Amino acid sequence: MGEDKLQLTQQVEAALEEIRPYLKGDGGDISLVEITDDYVVKVRLEGSCDGCPLSMQTLKGGVEMVVKKSVPQIVEVIAVDN
């Protein structure tokens, strides 16, 4: 990864902060687990988001969209198990 990983992590964290209030409003949260060398962001859905039937829709239609808009190098956002 040619880009400074710390800077990339800070950009992704800032993007997650944008969507976090919406998740918390429904009793959930999200945390960054890892950014892979091929620009895949791994996150952990927490609280009511963990196991929610709509979590994949939220992840792809909300979280991934916000992250990719803020950090165009990111190719995908995926959830990992707790």
Tab-separated table of C-alpha atoms in Angstrom:
chain	number	residue	atom	x	y	z
A	1	MET	CA	0.000	0.000	0.000
A	2	GLY	CA	1.750	3.103	-1.223
A	3	GLU	CA	-0.280	5.523	0.860
A	4	ASP	CA	0.479	6.207	4.469
A	5	LYS	CA	-1.673	3.650	6.292
A	6	LEU	CA	-2.131	5.948	9.290
A	7	GLN	CA	-3.566	8.693	7.092
A	8	LEU	CA	-5.858	6.199	5.345
A	9	THR	CA	-7.035	4.870	8.707
A	10	GLN	CA	-7.784	8.400	9.915
A	11	GLN	CA	-9.809	9.109	6.752
A	12	VAL	CA	-11.838	5.911	7.149
A	13	GLU	CA	-12.422	6.614	10.855
A	14	ALA	CA	-13.667	10.113	9.970
A	15	ALA	CA	-16.084	8.610	7.432
A	16	LEU	CA	-17.350	6.123	10.027
A	17	GLU	CA	-17.926	9.036	12.430
A	18	GLU	CA	-20.316	10.526	9.859
A	19	ILE	CA	-22.564	7.486	9.914
A	20	ARG	CA	-22.108	6.485	13.575
A	21	PRO	CA	-24.899	8.793	14.917
A	22	TYR	CA	-27.438	7.030	12.679
A	23	LEU	CA	-26.335	3.615	13.901
A	24	LYS	CA	-26.366	4.743	17.528
A	25	GLY	CA	-29.865	6.116	17.016
A	26	ASP	CA	-30.972	2.536	16.417
A	27	GLY	CA	-28.945	1.148	19.317
A	28	GLY	CA	-25.977	0.024	17.229
A	29	ASP	CA	-22.425	1.036	16.498
A	30	ILE	CA	-19.510	0.191	14.235
A	31	SER	CA	-15.786	-0.189	14.743
A	32	LEU	CA	-12.901	-0.385	12.305
A	33	VAL	CA	-11.090	-3.720	12.447
A	34	GLU	CA	-8.619	-3.498	9.566
A	35	ILE	CA	-7.822	-1.958	6.208
A	36	THR	CA	-6.250	-4.599	3.990
A	37	ASP	CA	-3.439	-3.980	1.517
A	38	ASP	CA	-5.984	-4.263	-1.303
A	39	TYR	CA	-8.106	-1.446	0.190
A	40	VAL	CA	-10.869	-3.523	1.739
A	41	VAL	CA	-12.200	-2.080	4.995
A	42	LYS	CA	-13.183	-4.641	7.614
A	43	VAL	CA	-15.625	-3.417	10.243
A	44	ARG	CA	-17.433	-4.937	13.195
A	45	LEU	CA	-21.122	-4.179	13.615
A	46	GLU	CA	-22.008	-3.814	17.281
A	47	GLY	CA	-25.042	-3.506	19.516
A	48	SER	CA	-28.356	-3.889	17.754
A	49	CYS	CA	-26.574	-3.830	14.368
A	50	ASP	CA	-24.946	-7.171	15.144
A	51	GLY	CA	-27.281	-9.798	13.755
A	52	CYS	CA	-29.894	-7.321	12.515
A	53	PRO	CA	-31.644	-8.586	9.367
A	54	LEU	CA	-31.053	-5.192	7.716
A	55	SER	CA	-27.375	-4.973	8.653
A	56	MET	CA	-26.106	-5.922	5.172
A	57	GLN	CA	-28.329	-3.268	3.607
A	58	THR	CA	-27.028	-0.719	6.113
A	59	LEU	CA	-23.457	-1.838	5.504
A	60	LYS	CA	-23.566	-1.673	1.702
A	61	GLY	CA	-26.104	1.118	1.188
A	62	GLY	CA	-24.955	3.343	4.017
A	63	VAL	CA	-21.551	2.628	5.493
A	64	GLU	CA	-19.807	1.541	2.283
A	65	MET	CA	-21.272	4.442	0.327
A	66	VAL	CA	-20.075	7.018	2.885
A	67	VAL	CA	-16.623	5.454	3.227
A	68	LYS	CA	-16.056	5.179	-0.536
A	69	LYS	CA	-17.254	8.752	-1.072
A	70	SER	CA	-14.828	10.048	1.571
A	71	VAL	CA	-11.954	7.718	0.695
A	72	PRO	CA	-12.167	6.820	-3.027
A	73	GLN	CA	-9.280	4.319	-2.825
A	74	ILE	CA	-11.467	1.957	-0.781
A	75	VAL	CA	-12.924	-0.790	-2.951
A	76	GLU	CA	-15.237	-2.512	-0.462
A	77	VAL	CA	-16.454	-2.495	3.139
A	78	ILE	CA	-17.173	-5.860	4.723
A	79	ALA	CA	-18.360	-6.933	8.164
A	80	VAL	CA	-16.437	-9.456	10.227
A	81	ASP	CA	-17.805	-11.557	13.073
A	82	ASN	CA	-17.342	-10.476	16.644
